[in-house]
Amino acid sequence: MGIRFCTHGNLVLIVLEDADEVIEMKRKKKQNLEKSLKKKTKAATEIQAWWRGTLVRRTLLHAALRAWIIQRWWRQTLVNLLQKKRREALVTYAKTVRAVVKIQSLVRMWRIHWRYCQVLNAIRVIQCHWECQNCYTCALLRGHCVVTATHLQFHIEIINP
């Protein structure tokens, strides 16, 4: 319901509207507002969900990259430790082999020296006995020595002229 005047003020038009129509129109307006509010809310919710998903994906990507960097560093550290252990084992092995060779060399040298000393003592004994005898002119001594890896040979010959 409403009153409308003409522009010159002479004519008055009274418009009566049906109350049911007005109520229906108000209800439709309210429904339209609710629908548009629901659409806006749904659109806002979708935008927020998209943005939160983007943030989560970005955070997960950064976390994955950091984890990858840490894993790479740890693997490199393990490789370096393994190389260091191998190097130490090789050095230890080389020192052990060098020590074994040195000990073998010293034992072999000692054995040869011991045999040489035995031969020298034998020669001295022979020379002492030879000097004790009176016939120097009767015979001559001639000897030679052979050194092998396992033993020492010494040959003495008594030659009568």
PDB file of C-alpha atoms in Angstrom:
ATOM      1  CA  MET A   1       0.000   0.000   0.000  1.00  0.00           C
ATOM      2  CA  GLY A   2       1.245   3.406  -0.793  1.00  0.00           C
ATOM      3  CA  ILE A   3       0.299   6.896  -1.888  1.00  0.00           C
ATOM      4  CA  ARG A   4       1.764   8.472  -4.969  1.00  0.00           C
ATOM      5  CA  PHE A   5       1.401  12.038  -6.095  1.00  0.00           C
ATOM      6  CA  CYS A   6       1.612  13.404  -9.551  1.00  0.00           C
ATOM      7  CA  THR A   7       4.485  15.703 -10.328  1.00  0.00           C
ATOM      8  CA  HIS A   8       2.196  18.789 -10.355  1.00  0.00           C
ATOM      9  CA  GLY A   9       0.454  17.796  -7.180  1.00  0.00           C
ATOM     10  CA  ASN A  10      -3.016  17.517  -8.660  1.00  0.00           C
ATOM     11  CA  LEU A  11      -3.543  13.819  -8.962  1.00  0.00           C
ATOM     12  CA  VAL A  12      -3.278  11.399  -6.136  1.00  0.00           C
ATOM     13  CA  LEU A  13      -2.956   7.714  -6.868  1.00  0.00           C
ATOM     14  CA  ILE A  14      -3.488   5.300  -4.086  1.00  0.00           C
ATOM     15  CA  VAL A  15      -2.044   1.858  -4.673  1.00  0.00           C
ATOM     16  CA  LEU A  16      -3.206  -0.937  -2.488  1.00  0.00           C
ATOM     17  CA  GLU A  17      -1.169  -4.062  -2.455  1.00  0.00           C
ATOM     18  CA  ASP A  18      -2.234  -7.384  -1.264  1.00  0.00           C
ATOM     19  CA  ALA A  19      -0.732  -8.231   2.120  1.00  0.00           C
ATOM     20  CA  ASP A  20      -0.025 -11.787   1.004  1.00  0.00           C
ATOM     21  CA  GLU A  21       1.920 -10.489  -1.988  1.00  0.00           C
ATOM     22  CA  VAL A  22       3.952  -8.197   0.237  1.00  0.00           C
ATOM     23  CA  ILE A  23       4.698 -11.008   2.643  1.00  0.00           C
ATOM     24  CA  GLU A  24       5.573 -13.274  -0.267  1.00  0.00           C
ATOM     25  CA  MET A  25       7.855 -10.619  -1.743  1.00  0.00           C
ATOM     26  CA  LYS A  26       9.570 -10.076   1.584  1.00  0.00           C
ATOM     27  CA  ARG A  27       9.987 -13.818   1.998  1.00  0.00           C
ATOM     28  CA  LYS A  28      11.433 -14.098  -1.536  1.00  0.00           C
ATOM     29  CA  LYS A  29      13.797 -11.210  -0.832  1.00  0.00           C
ATOM     30  CA  LYS A  30      14.830 -12.879   2.380  1.00  0.00           C
ATOM     31  CA  GLN A  31      15.345 -16.202   0.562  1.00  0.00           C
ATOM     32  CA  ASN A  32      17.327 -14.455  -2.161  1.00  0.00           C
ATOM     33  CA  LEU A  33      19.467 -12.779   0.477  1.00  0.00           C
ATOM     34  CA  GLU A  34      19.959 -16.087   2.251  1.00  0.00           C
ATOM     35  CA  LYS A  35      20.839 -17.810  -1.046  1.00  0.00           C
ATOM     36  CA  SER A  36      23.300 -15.088  -1.974  1.00  0.00           C
ATOM     37  CA  LEU A  37      24.741 -15.185   1.565  1.00  0.00           C
ATOM     38  CA  LYS A  38      25.055 -18.984   1.282  1.00  0.00           C
ATOM     39  CA  LYS A  39      26.754 -18.638  -2.137  1.00  0.00           C
ATOM     40  CA  LYS A  40      29.143 -16.025  -0.770  1.00  0.00           C
ATOM     41  CA  THR A  41      29.855 -18.136   2.304  1.00  0.00           C
ATOM     42  CA  LYS A  42      30.432 -21.210   0.155  1.00  0.00           C
ATOM     43  CA  ALA A  43      32.723 -19.250  -2.186  1.00  0.00           C
ATOM     44  CA  ALA A  44      34.630 -17.809   0.786  1.00  0.00           C
ATOM     45  CA  THR A  45      34.945 -21.298   2.312  1.00  0.00           C
ATOM     46  CA  GLU A  46      36.270 -22.700  -0.968  1.00  0.00           C
ATOM     47  CA  ILE A  47      38.792 -19.865  -1.278  1.00  0.00           C
ATOM     48  CA  GLN A  48      39.908 -20.400   2.319  1.00  0.00           C
ATOM     49  CA  ALA A  49      40.200 -24.150   1.777  1.00  0.00           C
ATOM     50  CA  TRP A  50      42.240 -23.580  -1.387  1.00  0.00           C
ATOM     51  CA  TRP A  51      44.520 -21.109   0.378  1.00  0.00           C
ATOM     52  CA  ARG A  52      45.001 -23.386   3.402  1.00  0.00           C
ATOM     53  CA  GLY A  53      45.750 -26.305   1.079  1.00  0.00           C
ATOM     54  CA  THR A  54      48.291 -24.148  -0.746  1.00  0.00           C
ATOM     55  CA  LEU A  55      49.937 -23.225   2.555  1.00  0.00           C
ATOM     56  CA  VAL A  56      49.975 -26.851   3.704  1.00  0.00           C
ATOM     57  CA  ARG A  57      51.439 -28.046   0.391  1.00  0.00           C
ATOM     58  CA  ARG A  58      54.071 -25.306   0.519  1.00  0.00           C
ATOM     59  CA  THR A  59      54.937 -26.217   4.128  1.00  0.00           C
ATOM     60  CA  LEU A  60      55.122 -29.911   3.229  1.00  0.00           C
ATOM     61  CA  LEU A  61      57.341 -29.117   0.243  1.00  0.00           C
ATOM     62  CA  HIS A  62      59.711 -27.089   2.422  1.00  0.00           C
ATOM     63  CA  ALA A  63      59.735 -29.855   5.041  1.00  0.00           C
ATOM     64  CA  ALA A  64      60.427 -32.479   2.363  1.00  0.00           C
ATOM     65  CA  LEU A  65      63.261 -30.382   0.916  1.00  0.00           C
ATOM     66  CA  ARG A  66      64.774 -29.900   4.363  1.00  0.00           C
ATOM     67  CA  ALA A  67      64.480 -33.617   5.068  1.00  0.00           C
ATOM     68  CA  TRP A  68      66.113 -34.374   1.714  1.00  0.00           C
ATOM     69  CA  ILE A  69      68.977 -31.985   2.497  1.00  0.00           C
ATOM     70  CA  ILE A  70      69.493 -33.589   5.908  1.00  0.00           C
ATOM     71  CA  GLN A  71      69.384 -37.079   4.388  1.00  0.00           C
ATOM     72  CA  ARG A  72      71.903 -36.090   1.727  1.00  0.00           C
ATOM     73  CA  TRP A  73      74.219 -34.608   4.361  1.00  0.00           C
ATOM     74  CA  TRP A  74      73.901 -37.731   6.541  1.00  0.00           C
ATOM     75  CA  ARG A  75      74.602 -40.065   3.617  1.00  0.00           C
ATOM     76  CA  GLN A  76      77.672 -38.003   2.688  1.00  0.00           C
ATOM     77  CA  THR A  77      78.822 -38.111   6.320  1.00  0.00           C
ATOM     78  CA  LEU A  78      78.409 -41.904   6.352  1.00  0.00           C
ATOM     79  CA  VAL A  79      80.390 -42.196   3.107  1.00  0.00           C
ATOM     80  CA  ASN A  80      83.159 -40.013   4.579  1.00  0.00           C
ATOM     81  CA  LEU A  81      83.234 -42.121   7.760  1.00  0.00           C
ATOM     82  CA  LEU A  82      83.388 -45.308   5.699  1.00  0.00           C
ATOM     83  CA  GLN A  83      86.261 -43.920   3.615  1.00  0.00           C
ATOM     84  CA  LYS A  84      88.068 -42.848   6.785  1.00  0.00           C
ATOM     85  CA  LYS A  85      87.626 -46.323   8.303  1.00  0.00           C
ATOM     86  CA  ARG A  86      88.864 -47.950   5.089  1.00  0.00           C
ATOM     87  CA  ARG A  87      91.875 -45.637   5.001  1.00  0.00           C
ATOM     88  CA  GLU A  88      92.666 -46.399   8.663  1.00  0.00           C
ATOM     89  CA  ALA A  89      92.272 -50.130   8.042  1.00  0.00           C
ATOM     90  CA  LEU A  90      94.604 -49.901   5.038  1.00  0.00           C
ATOM     91  CA  VAL A  91      97.199 -47.953   7.023  1.00  0.00           C
ATOM     92  CA  THR A  92      96.939 -50.442   9.892  1.00  0.00           C
ATOM     93  CA  TYR A  93      97.289 -53.348   7.459  1.00  0.00           C
ATOM     94  CA  ALA A  94     100.325 -51.732   5.808  1.00  0.00           C
ATOM     95  CA  LYS A  95     101.950 -51.120   9.213  1.00  0.00           C
ATOM     96  CA  THR A  96     101.240 -54.713  10.253  1.00  0.00           C
ATOM     97  CA  VAL A  97     102.694 -56.109   7.033  1.00  0.00           C
ATOM     98  CA  ARG A  98     105.717 -53.823   7.366  1.00  0.00           C
ATOM     99  CA  ALA A  99     106.226 -54.990  10.970  1.00  0.00           C
ATOM    100  CA  VAL A 100     105.889 -58.668   9.966  1.00  0.00           C
ATOM    101  CA  VAL A 101     108.399 -58.231   7.147  1.00  0.00           C
ATOM    102  CA  LYS A 102     110.774 -56.450   9.515  1.00  0.00           C
ATOM    103  CA  ILE A 103     110.475 -59.235  12.116  1.00  0.00           C
ATOM    104  CA  GLN A 104     110.984 -61.903   9.457  1.00  0.00           C
ATOM    105  CA  SER A 105     114.019 -60.048   8.196  1.00  0.00           C
ATOM    106  CA  LEU A 106     115.466 -59.742  11.694  1.00  0.00           C
ATOM    107  CA  VAL A 107     114.835 -63.440  12.444  1.00  0.00           C
ATOM    108  CA  ARG A 108     116.454 -64.495   9.176  1.00  0.00           C
ATOM    109  CA  MET A 109     119.402 -62.167   9.845  1.00  0.00           C
ATOM    110  CA  TRP A 110     119.766 -63.558  13.364  1.00  0.00           C
ATOM    111  CA  ARG A 111     119.669 -67.157  12.092  1.00  0.00           C
ATOM    112  CA  ILE A 112     122.312 -66.426   9.429  1.00  0.00           C
ATOM    113  CA  HIS A 113     124.442 -64.579  11.964  1.00  0.00           C
ATOM    114  CA  TRP A 114     124.120 -67.458  14.422  1.00  0.00           C
ATOM    115  CA  ARG A 115     125.190 -69.991  11.750  1.00  0.00           C
ATOM    116  CA  TYR A 116     128.017 -67.709  10.694  1.00  0.00           C
ATOM    117  CA  CYS A 117     129.186 -67.514  14.305  1.00  0.00           C
ATOM    118  CA  GLN A 118     129.042 -71.330  14.543  1.00  0.00           C
ATOM    119  CA  VAL A 119     131.185 -71.624  11.428  1.00  0.00           C
ATOM    120  CA  LEU A 120     133.659 -69.058  12.763  1.00  0.00           C
ATOM    121  CA  ASN A 121     133.911 -70.931  16.024  1.00  0.00           C
ATOM    122  CA  ALA A 122     134.461 -74.156  14.130  1.00  0.00           C
ATOM    123  CA  ILE A 123     137.165 -72.489  12.033  1.00  0.00           C
ATOM    124  CA  ARG A 124     138.871 -71.186  15.165  1.00  0.00           C
ATOM    125  CA  VAL A 125     138.787 -74.628  16.736  1.00  0.00           C
ATOM    126  CA  ILE A 126     140.286 -76.147  13.590  1.00  0.00           C
ATOM    127  CA  GLN A 127     142.915 -73.411  13.387  1.00  0.00           C
ATOM    128  CA  CYS A 128     143.858 -73.903  17.045  1.00  0.00           C
ATOM    129  CA  HIS A 129     144.205 -77.633  16.559  1.00  0.00           C
ATOM    130  CA  TRP A 130     146.136 -77.102  13.333  1.00  0.00           C
ATOM    131  CA  GLU A 131     148.528 -74.661  14.989  1.00  0.00           C
ATOM    132  CA  CYS A 132     149.116 -77.095  17.815  1.00  0.00           C
ATOM    133  CA  GLN A 133     150.443 -79.652  15.400  1.00  0.00           C
ATOM    134  CA  ASN A 134     154.101 -79.384  14.367  1.00  0.00           C
ATOM    135  CA  CYS A 135     153.889 -80.037  10.679  1.00  0.00           C
ATOM    136  CA  TYR A 136     152.903 -76.717   9.142  1.00  0.00           C
ATOM    137  CA  THR A 137     154.724 -77.474   5.989  1.00  0.00           C
ATOM    138  CA  CYS A 138     153.190 -80.887   5.592  1.00  0.00           C
ATOM    139  CA  ALA A 139     149.683 -79.730   4.624  1.00  0.00           C
ATOM    140  CA  LEU A 140     147.674 -76.702   3.551  1.00  0.00           C
ATOM    141  CA  LEU A 141     144.172 -75.640   4.507  1.00  0.00           C
ATOM    142  CA  ARG A 142     141.786 -74.443   1.842  1.00  0.00           C
ATOM    143  CA  GLY A 143     138.137 -73.542   2.487  1.00  0.00           C
ATOM    144  CA  HIS A 144     135.122 -71.910   0.952  1.00  0.00           C
ATOM    145  CA  CYS A 145     131.719 -70.811   2.280  1.00  0.00           C
ATOM    146  CA  VAL A 146     128.282 -71.106   0.635  1.00  0.00           C
ATOM    147  CA  VAL A 147     125.374 -69.057   2.011  1.00  0.00           C
ATOM    148  CA  THR A 148     121.843 -70.116   1.009  1.00  0.00           C
ATOM    149  CA  ALA A 149     118.417 -68.942   2.177  1.00  0.00           C
ATOM    150  CA  THR A 150     118.038 -71.819   4.622  1.00  0.00           C
ATOM    151  CA  HIS A 151     121.576 -72.617   5.789  1.00  0.00           C
ATOM    152  CA  LEU A 152     125.266 -71.787   5.672  1.00  0.00           C
ATOM    153  CA  GLN A 153     127.796 -74.314   4.290  1.00  0.00           C
ATOM    154  CA  PHE A 154     131.469 -74.178   4.957  1.00  0.00           C
ATOM    155  CA  HIS A 155     133.933 -76.620   3.383  1.00  0.00           C
ATOM    156  CA  ILE A 156     137.516 -77.031   4.568  1.00  0.00           C
ATOM    157  CA  GLU A 157     140.057 -79.110   2.667  1.00  0.00           C
ATOM    158  CA  ILE A 158     143.380 -80.222   3.957  1.00  0.00           C
ATOM    159  CA  ILE A 159     145.821 -80.539   1.080  1.00  0.00           C
ATOM    160  CA  ASN A 160     149.121 -82.428   1.503  1.00  0.00           C
ATOM    161  CA  PRO A 161     151.798 -81.226  -0.909  1.00  0.00           C
TER     162      PRO A 161
END
